[in-house]
Short mmCIF file of C-alpha atoms and ligand atoms in Angstrom, two decimals:
data_model
loop_
_atom_site.label_atom_id
_atom_site.label_comp_id
_atom_site.label_asym_id
_atom_site.label_seq_id
_atom_site.Cartn_x
_atom_site.Cartn_y
_atom_site.Cartn_z
CA MET A 1 40.33 -27.48 68.74
CA SER A 2 42.03 -24.14 68.94
CA ILE A 3 45.42 -23.84 68.84
CA GLU A 4 45.51 -22.43 72.69
CA LYS A 5 44.04 -25.09 73.95
CA THR A 6 45.64 -27.89 72.67
CA ASN A 7 48.73 -28.06 74.75
CA VAL A 8 50.86 -28.78 72.41
CA ASP A 9 53.38 -26.84 70.40
CA ILE A 10 52.76 -26.74 66.66
CA LYS A 11 56.01 -25.94 65.79
CA THR A 12 57.85 -29.07 68.07
CA LEU A 13 54.52 -31.08 65.63
CA VAL A 14 55.48 -30.25 62.98
CA LYS A 15 58.99 -30.67 62.99
CA LYS A 16 58.45 -34.53 63.95
CA TYR A 17 55.69 -34.60 61.42
CA ASN A 18 56.53 -32.85 58.83
CA THR A 19 53.43 -31.25 57.11
CA PRO A 20 50.37 -31.30 55.21
CA LEU A 21 49.77 -32.72 59.22
CA TYR A 22 45.83 -34.08 60.28
CA VAL A 23 45.68 -33.49 64.11
CA TYR A 24 43.42 -34.95 66.15
CA ASP A 25 42.95 -34.15 70.02
CA PHE A 26 41.54 -37.00 72.27
CA ASN A 27 40.77 -35.51 74.49
CA SER A 28 38.39 -33.36 73.07
CA ILE A 29 36.17 -36.19 71.81
CA THR A 30 36.19 -37.12 74.83
CA GLU A 31 34.43 -34.25 75.96
CA ARG A 32 32.54 -34.44 73.16
CA TYR A 33 31.81 -38.07 73.80
CA ASN A 34 30.77 -37.44 76.82
CA GLU A 35 28.94 -34.32 77.16
CA LEU A 36 26.28 -35.94 75.22
CA LYS A 37 25.86 -38.72 76.06
CA GLY A 38 25.23 -36.98 79.20
CA ALA A 39 22.70 -35.36 77.45
CA PHE A 40 21.26 -38.64 77.28
CA ASP A 41 21.40 -39.25 81.34
CA GLY A 42 18.65 -42.07 82.18
CA LYS A 43 17.62 -42.78 78.87
CA LYS A 44 18.68 -46.01 77.33
CA SER A 45 20.09 -45.20 74.84
CA LEU A 46 23.16 -45.74 72.64
CA VAL A 47 25.89 -43.12 70.68
CA ALA A 48 27.06 -45.18 67.23
CA TYR A 49 29.91 -42.80 66.07
CA ALA A 50 29.14 -41.85 62.55
CA VAL A 51 32.79 -43.52 61.37
CA LYS A 52 32.90 -42.13 57.69
CA SER A 53 33.62 -38.58 59.46
CA ASN A 54 37.04 -39.97 60.42
CA SER A 55 37.97 -43.68 60.29
CA ASN A 56 41.42 -43.62 61.24
CA LEU A 57 41.14 -46.91 63.87
CA ALA A 58 42.37 -45.50 66.17
CA VAL A 59 40.11 -42.42 66.40
CA ILE A 60 37.18 -45.65 66.48
CA ARG A 61 39.22 -47.12 69.16
CA HIS A 62 38.88 -44.38 71.25
CA LEU A 63 35.41 -44.10 71.28
CA ALA A 64 34.98 -47.45 71.42
CA ASN A 65 36.74 -47.61 74.79
CA LEU A 66 34.57 -44.47 76.28
CA GLY A 67 30.81 -46.95 74.97
CA ALA A 68 30.58 -46.16 71.58
CA GLY A 69 28.93 -48.00 68.94
CA ALA A 70 29.87 -47.24 65.01
CA ASP A 71 27.34 -46.18 62.26
CA CYS A 72 29.15 -47.91 58.97
CA VAL A 73 28.06 -47.06 55.36
CA SER A 74 30.26 -49.85 53.77
CA ILE A 75 31.83 -52.94 54.48
CA GLY A 76 34.73 -51.65 55.23
CA GLU A 77 33.03 -49.39 57.73
CA VAL A 78 32.03 -52.59 59.11
CA LYS A 79 35.21 -53.79 59.50
CA ARG A 80 37.03 -50.57 60.91
CA ALA A 81 34.88 -51.30 63.14
CA LEU A 82 35.37 -54.16 64.65
CA LYS A 83 39.41 -54.06 64.82
CA ALA A 84 39.31 -52.01 66.72
CA GLY A 85 37.24 -53.13 69.27
CA VAL A 86 33.75 -52.32 68.62
CA SER A 87 31.40 -54.48 69.87
CA ARG A 88 29.58 -56.32 66.96
CA TYR A 89 26.05 -55.68 69.07
CA ARG A 90 26.55 -51.92 68.99
CA ILE A 91 27.19 -51.23 64.93
CA ILE A 92 25.30 -50.15 62.63
CA PHE A 93 25.30 -50.52 59.28
CA SER A 94 23.26 -48.35 56.69
CA GLY A 95 23.49 -47.27 53.10
CA VAL A 96 21.84 -46.42 49.62
CA GLY A 97 23.53 -49.08 47.25
CA LYS A 98 24.68 -52.23 49.58
CA LYS A 99 26.54 -55.06 47.23
CA ASP A 100 25.24 -58.76 47.96
CA GLU A 101 28.35 -59.73 49.53
CA GLU A 102 28.63 -56.55 51.82
CA ILE A 103 24.88 -57.99 52.67
CA ARG A 104 26.42 -61.31 53.30
CA GLU A 105 29.38 -60.85 54.96
CA ALA A 106 27.18 -57.68 57.79
CA LEU A 107 25.21 -61.08 58.12
CA SER A 108 27.58 -63.09 59.44
CA PHE A 109 29.31 -61.01 61.34
CA GLY A 110 25.67 -60.53 63.65
CA ILE A 111 25.94 -57.19 64.21
CA LEU A 112 22.87 -55.56 65.13
CA LEU A 113 21.32 -53.51 62.76
CA ILE A 114 20.97 -53.48 59.01
CA ASN A 115 19.69 -50.61 58.35
CA LEU A 116 16.89 -50.74 55.25
CA GLU A 117 17.02 -48.23 52.22
CA SER A 118 14.18 -49.98 49.76
CA GLU A 119 11.57 -52.81 49.46
CA ALA A 120 14.36 -54.09 46.45
CA GLU A 121 17.16 -53.84 49.18
CA MET A 122 14.61 -55.55 52.08
CA LYS A 123 13.52 -58.16 49.59
CA ARG A 124 18.09 -58.55 48.81
CA VAL A 125 17.79 -59.31 52.93
CA GLU A 126 16.02 -61.47 53.45
CA MET A 127 16.93 -64.21 50.61
CA ILE A 128 20.54 -63.77 52.30
CA ALA A 129 19.31 -64.42 55.72
CA ARG A 130 17.58 -67.50 54.13
CA GLU A 131 20.18 -68.70 52.93
CA LEU A 132 22.39 -68.04 55.72
CA GLU A 133 18.79 -69.64 57.76
CA ILE A 134 19.06 -66.66 59.67
CA GLU A 135 16.98 -63.78 61.12
CA ALA A 136 18.37 -60.00 59.95
CA ARG A 137 18.36 -57.58 62.99
CA ILE A 138 16.75 -54.90 60.31
CA SER A 139 15.80 -51.27 61.05
CA ILE A 140 13.95 -49.29 58.28
CA ARG A 141 15.25 -45.70 57.46
CA VAL A 142 12.11 -43.64 57.42
CA ASN A 143 12.65 -39.94 54.86
CA PRO A 144 10.16 -37.90 57.25
CA ASN A 145 10.57 -35.21 54.15
CA VAL A 146 11.03 -32.31 56.41
CA ASP A 147 13.54 -29.19 55.53
CA PRO A 148 16.72 -29.97 57.31
CA LYS A 149 17.70 -26.48 56.02
CA THR A 150 21.43 -27.17 56.20
CA HIS A 151 23.51 -26.78 52.59
CA PRO A 152 21.67 -28.57 49.93
CA TYR A 153 24.54 -31.94 48.82
CA ILE A 154 25.10 -32.01 53.13
CA SER A 155 19.88 -32.91 53.29
CA THR A 156 19.75 -35.92 53.23
CA GLY A 157 15.86 -36.59 54.98
CA LEU A 158 13.61 -34.78 51.84
CA HIS A 159 11.51 -36.99 49.34
CA GLU A 160 13.53 -35.04 46.50
CA ASN A 161 16.96 -37.10 47.88
CA LYS A 162 18.04 -40.18 47.36
CA PHE A 163 17.59 -41.80 50.98
CA GLY A 164 15.14 -43.54 53.50
CA VAL A 165 11.62 -44.30 51.88
CA SER A 166 8.45 -42.44 52.97
CA ILE A 167 6.53 -44.11 55.69
CA ASP A 168 3.45 -45.49 54.10
CA MET A 169 6.60 -47.46 51.94
CA ALA A 170 7.91 -48.48 55.57
CA LYS A 171 4.59 -50.04 56.32
CA ARG A 172 4.59 -51.84 54.31
CA MET A 173 7.56 -52.48 54.71
CA TYR A 174 7.08 -53.23 58.59
CA ILE A 175 4.38 -55.95 57.81
CA TYR A 176 6.58 -58.08 55.34
CA ALA A 177 8.89 -58.09 57.63
CA LYS A 178 7.72 -58.89 60.27
CA LYS A 179 5.41 -61.68 58.48
CA SER A 180 8.67 -63.28 57.33
CA GLU A 181 10.35 -66.10 58.52
CA ASN A 182 14.27 -64.69 57.35
CA LEU A 183 13.80 -60.57 59.23
CA ASN A 184 13.32 -59.31 62.61
CA PRO A 185 12.02 -55.39 62.38
CA ILE A 186 13.38 -53.73 65.76
CA GLY A 187 14.84 -50.48 65.11
CA ILE A 188 13.21 -47.56 63.05
CA HIS A 189 15.80 -44.87 61.09
CA PHE A 190 16.22 -41.14 59.91
CA HIS A 191 19.29 -38.59 59.20
CA ILE A 192 17.35 -35.71 57.43
CA GLY A 193 20.86 -34.00 57.06
CA SER A 194 24.00 -32.85 57.97
CA GLN A 195 25.34 -29.06 60.10
CA LEU A 196 21.93 -28.91 61.22
CA THR A 197 22.30 -25.87 63.55
CA GLU A 198 18.02 -25.81 64.08
CA LEU A 199 16.63 -27.72 65.98
CA SER A 200 12.84 -27.41 64.66
CA PRO A 201 13.23 -29.82 61.68
CA ILE A 202 14.67 -32.86 64.26
CA GLU A 203 11.88 -32.53 66.37
CA GLU A 204 9.13 -31.88 63.10
CA ALA A 205 11.25 -35.56 62.43
CA CYS A 206 11.22 -37.35 65.52
CA ASN A 207 7.64 -36.88 65.90
CA ILE A 208 6.64 -37.94 61.96
CA VAL A 209 8.66 -41.43 63.10
CA ALA A 210 6.94 -41.58 66.52
CA ASP A 211 3.99 -41.18 65.77
CA LEU A 212 4.63 -44.27 62.99
CA VAL A 213 6.25 -46.49 65.42
CA ARG A 214 3.04 -45.64 67.54
CA SER A 215 0.70 -47.29 64.88
CA LEU A 216 3.58 -49.89 64.52
CA GLN A 217 2.38 -50.56 67.98
CA ALA A 218 -0.81 -51.14 67.49
CA LEU A 219 -0.26 -54.03 64.73
CA ASP A 220 1.77 -55.45 67.00
CA ILE A 221 5.49 -55.08 65.64
CA GLU A 222 7.27 -54.04 68.65
CA ILE A 223 10.38 -51.18 67.65
CA LYS A 224 13.61 -51.17 70.00
CA PHE A 225 15.85 -48.99 68.52
CA PHE A 226 15.32 -45.34 67.38
CA ASP A 227 17.70 -44.20 66.24
CA VAL A 228 17.41 -39.86 65.35
CA GLY A 229 20.54 -40.15 62.51
CA GLY A 230 23.51 -38.30 63.47
CA GLY A 231 23.45 -34.32 61.35
CA ILE A 232 24.75 -31.94 65.25
CA GLY A 233 26.08 -28.80 63.67
CA VAL A 234 29.26 -27.75 64.99
CA VAL A 235 30.77 -24.69 64.89
CA TYR A 236 33.07 -23.64 62.10
CA ASP A 237 32.73 -19.76 62.41
CA ASP A 238 29.75 -18.38 64.36
CA GLU A 239 27.35 -20.57 64.44
CA VAL A 240 24.68 -21.11 67.15
CA THR A 241 25.13 -24.62 66.22
CA ILE A 242 22.20 -26.80 68.94
CA LYS A 243 23.30 -27.87 72.43
CA PRO A 244 23.13 -31.80 72.96
CA GLU A 245 21.38 -30.60 76.35
CA ALA A 246 17.73 -29.18 73.94
CA TYR A 247 18.87 -31.66 71.39
CA ALA A 248 18.09 -35.14 74.02
CA HIS A 249 15.00 -33.39 75.76
CA VAL A 250 13.40 -32.75 72.00
CA ILE A 251 14.41 -36.63 71.44
CA THR A 252 12.61 -37.92 75.10
CA GLN A 253 9.92 -36.03 74.03
CA ALA A 254 8.85 -36.78 70.77
CA ILE A 255 9.47 -40.89 71.94
CA LYS A 256 7.38 -39.98 74.99
CA GLY A 257 5.48 -43.69 76.89
CA LEU A 258 7.99 -45.97 74.22
CA ASP A 259 10.10 -48.46 75.13
CA VAL A 260 12.69 -47.74 72.96
CA THR A 261 16.39 -46.76 72.86
CA ILE A 262 17.41 -43.77 71.16
CA LEU A 263 20.25 -44.43 68.73
CA SER A 264 22.46 -41.89 67.59
CA GLU A 265 25.18 -41.36 64.36
CA PRO A 266 27.07 -38.32 65.28
CA GLY A 267 29.79 -38.32 63.50
CA ARG A 268 30.43 -33.88 62.48
CA TYR A 269 29.85 -33.30 65.87
CA MET A 270 32.34 -35.84 67.78
CA MET A 271 35.56 -35.16 65.29
CA ALA A 272 35.26 -31.78 63.87
CA ASN A 273 36.39 -29.60 66.46
CA SER A 274 38.91 -32.12 67.33
CA GLY A 275 41.16 -31.76 64.19
CA ILE A 276 43.16 -29.64 62.82
CA PHE A 277 45.25 -29.31 59.35
CA LEU A 278 49.15 -27.62 59.72
CA THR A 279 50.06 -27.27 56.35
CA ARG A 280 53.74 -24.81 55.46
CA VAL A 281 53.84 -21.77 52.94
CA LEU A 282 55.69 -22.58 50.02
CA TYR A 283 55.59 -18.93 47.93
CA GLU A 284 53.53 -15.45 48.03
CA LYS A 285 52.36 -14.09 45.24
CA VAL A 286 50.14 -11.50 44.18
CA ASN A 287 48.79 -11.16 40.24
CA GLY A 288 47.22 -7.63 39.18
CA ASP A 289 45.88 -6.50 43.13
CA LYS A 290 45.09 -10.43 44.07
CA ARG A 291 46.80 -11.86 47.41
CA PHE A 292 47.54 -16.18 47.70
CA VAL A 293 49.27 -18.07 50.13
CA ILE A 294 50.64 -20.66 47.98
CA ILE A 295 51.05 -23.73 50.53
CA ASP A 296 51.85 -27.37 49.90
CA GLY A 297 48.35 -28.71 51.12
CA ALA A 298 46.16 -28.86 49.06
CA MET A 299 42.46 -29.77 47.64
CA ASN A 300 43.44 -33.62 47.62
CA ASP A 301 44.14 -33.60 51.42
CA LEU A 302 41.09 -30.83 53.01
CA LEU A 303 38.23 -31.42 50.44
CA ARG A 304 35.19 -29.41 51.44
CA PRO A 305 36.48 -25.71 51.06
CA SER A 306 36.39 -27.06 47.33
CA LEU A 307 33.51 -29.28 46.97
CA TYR A 308 31.51 -27.18 49.28
CA ASN A 309 32.11 -23.92 49.52
CA ALA A 310 32.91 -25.46 52.95
CA TYR A 311 34.56 -22.36 55.21
CA HIS A 312 37.52 -23.04 57.90
CA LYS A 313 39.37 -20.65 59.97
CA ILE A 314 42.43 -19.82 59.30
CA GLU A 315 45.97 -19.10 61.15
CA ALA A 316 49.63 -18.15 60.93
CA VAL A 317 51.25 -19.71 63.56
CA GLN A 318 53.71 -17.32 65.59
CA LYS A 319 53.54 -14.50 63.15
CA GLU A 320 53.30 -10.77 63.52
CA GLY A 321 52.53 -8.12 61.04
CA GLU A 322 49.97 -6.14 59.03
CA MET A 323 46.46 -8.93 57.91
CA SER A 324 45.83 -8.14 54.95
CA LEU A 325 42.93 -11.06 52.41
CA ALA A 326 44.64 -13.47 50.42
CA ASP A 327 43.43 -16.76 48.72
CA VAL A 328 45.32 -20.00 50.57
CA VAL A 329 44.97 -21.60 48.02
CA GLY A 330 47.72 -25.78 46.59
CA PRO A 331 49.78 -26.76 44.53
CA VAL A 332 46.95 -28.75 42.32
CA CYS A 333 45.76 -28.21 38.82
CA GLU A 334 42.46 -27.37 39.05
CA SER A 335 41.40 -23.16 39.67
CA GLY A 336 39.07 -25.04 42.69
CA ASP A 337 41.68 -25.61 44.31
CA PHE A 338 42.16 -23.53 48.12
CA LEU A 339 41.44 -24.21 50.94
CA GLY A 340 40.57 -20.66 52.07
CA LYS A 341 39.02 -17.56 50.51
CA ASP A 342 39.40 -13.64 51.80
CA ILE A 343 41.48 -15.05 55.01
CA ALA A 344 42.88 -11.90 56.88
CA LEU A 345 46.62 -13.67 57.32
CA PRO A 346 50.01 -10.75 58.26
CA PRO A 347 53.34 -11.36 55.21
CA LEU A 348 54.45 -14.79 55.01
CA GLU A 349 57.45 -16.19 54.19
CA HIS A 350 59.18 -19.50 53.15
CA ASN A 351 58.21 -22.15 55.69
CA ASP A 352 55.52 -20.24 58.14
CA ILE A 353 53.37 -23.27 59.45
CA LEU A 354 48.92 -22.45 58.24
CA VAL A 355 46.70 -23.77 60.85
CA VAL A 356 43.35 -24.85 59.29
CA HIS A 357 40.59 -25.28 62.34
CA SER A 358 38.06 -27.65 62.17
CA VAL A 359 38.74 -30.18 60.07
CA GLY A 360 38.62 -33.18 62.93
CA ALA A 361 35.19 -34.56 60.12
CA TYR A 362 34.81 -35.34 56.89
CA GLY A 363 38.49 -33.91 55.69
CA PHE A 364 41.30 -37.00 56.02
CA THR A 365 38.38 -39.80 55.59
CA MET A 366 37.71 -37.77 51.78
CA SER A 367 41.22 -36.65 50.83
CA SER A 368 42.08 -38.59 47.28
CA ASN A 369 45.64 -39.44 45.80
CA TYR A 370 44.66 -36.50 43.40
CA ASN A 371 48.09 -34.75 41.23
CA THR A 372 49.57 -38.52 42.88
CA ARG A 373 50.01 -36.68 45.89
CA GLY A 374 50.05 -38.97 48.55
CA LYS A 375 47.85 -38.42 51.82
CA VAL A 376 49.50 -36.93 54.80
CA ALA A 377 50.38 -37.81 58.39
CA GLU A 378 47.75 -38.62 61.34
CA VAL A 379 49.14 -37.87 64.77
CA ALA A 380 46.82 -38.06 68.07
CA VAL A 381 47.44 -36.10 71.00
CA SER A 382 46.83 -36.99 73.81
CA ASP A 383 46.95 -35.34 77.08
CA GLY A 384 49.98 -33.61 75.98
CA LYS A 385 51.72 -36.55 74.29
CA ASP A 386 51.98 -36.70 70.43
CA TYR A 387 51.54 -39.98 69.16
CA LEU A 388 51.16 -40.95 65.28
CA ILE A 389 48.48 -43.32 63.78
CA ARG A 390 48.99 -42.89 60.39
CA GLU A 391 51.86 -42.59 58.12
CA ARG A 392 52.55 -40.83 56.10
CA GLU A 393 51.68 -41.65 52.54
CA THR A 394 55.15 -43.30 50.22
CA PHE A 395 55.56 -42.99 46.46
CA GLU A 396 56.10 -46.72 47.03
CA ASP A 397 52.61 -46.98 48.53
CA GLN A 398 50.90 -45.08 45.34
CA ILE A 399 51.67 -47.09 42.96
CA ARG A 400 52.61 -51.12 44.32
CA LEU A 401 49.07 -52.14 42.88
CA GLU A 402 50.01 -50.69 39.58
CA GLU A 403 53.51 -52.43 40.04
CA SER A 404 52.08 -55.80 41.05
CA CYS A 405 49.83 -55.87 37.93
CA ASP A 406 51.57 -57.99 34.41
CA SER A 407 53.07 -55.67 32.63
CA SER A 408 53.17 -58.26 29.61
CA TRP A 409 50.36 -55.95 27.52
CA GLN A 410 53.86 -54.25 26.09
CA LYS A 411 55.34 -56.61 23.39
C1 PLP B 501 26.35 -38.97 57.48
C2 PLP B 501 25.74 -39.61 57.89
C3 PLP B 501 26.08 -39.96 59.76
C4 PLP B 501 27.29 -38.95 60.37
O1 PLP B 501 26.72 -37.79 60.58
P1 PLP B 501 27.39 -36.01 60.55
O2 PLP B 501 26.09 -35.21 60.13
O3 PLP B 501 28.89 -36.44 60.70
O4 PLP B 501 26.64 -36.39 61.96
C5 PLP B 501 24.39 -40.73 60.82
N1 PLP B 501 24.61 -41.10 60.67
C6 PLP B 501 24.34 -41.39 58.68
C7 PLP B 501 23.05 -42.70 58.30
C8 PLP B 501 24.91 -40.93 58.07
O5 PLP B 501 24.43 -41.17 56.34
#
């Protein structure tokens, strides 16, 4: 989302909601959803939004209204999806470490699929399904061992990563599940990484997994859902990334002859470029010949630069002047607290506003209360109007769960 495209006056938003602030463009989310869903036109498909990328209820509800499902990685996310109006038949529960309670709850909600990531987990799901006297619909996450060519922290499809099971193990698990009275193996899943900008690893993974589906067919195991995970890369800087049509084409080629519904789980693709972060300049300072712009936003609000050295474009709102390079840093007591390094910015003054771009995914959801900083407010902009979708956290909000505890340990 560029400042030009938002159709909202940033200064008005800042006046109304204060800073730091996340702002999401709901029209942009709609465009992204329609583009991807449209690319699968003519095929059976379900776009299951990866809730972890941005879990705000209003965001999920907006996508649910468009027809999206939800890919969840905790029971909390499953509950968010249900609360936001996602049909239970469009909810998938993934993740390497599900607890018994989470499995039990997910099964009793009757969601579309529980995605299994190990043989041990399959046995737990079977046992809990037996207790509940139901048949659990399952998919198995296959680790196709392909290199997604992305940042190592967000690569998930290599055997060295903790995710999924090998092809051989998956096959053994499907054969076991087929015989079980409490397991119904109807899905197959892979997710090789995030911020993928090349199609070839996806194509390779699709072919490997489609071949597995064919060999399962020969064993009378009918896979109905072919889940290609998420991972479509977005433009943060000047990346050339995957086009939805090309993505859909590669997938449909791989599954030729198979009667399956394509499931995709985009998070970043849907949200990253649909969100901006607004922050206020507190001070400028120069240490030696290094220029720092100190802002009221910090790593606890937007962790990606500190965690992955991720780049986000940063611009000053309505400021002119000679540009020079500066590190944009927050008030948190860590040297790793920066939102940008060597960013070209004009001379800035107290209360000037900076826009940090492409933060709609893995922005707010990764935020914390480090340094007893309250989580920031979130605002949606839709058809030129703005709506508060999460209140700014107060100091009282932060200490509530401590205040409510017994303090007699003092005596
Ligand atoms: C994180 C995740 C996604 C979403 O990844 P993006 O890169 O944001 O599209 C999809 N599926 C699974 C299983 C995930 O863990």
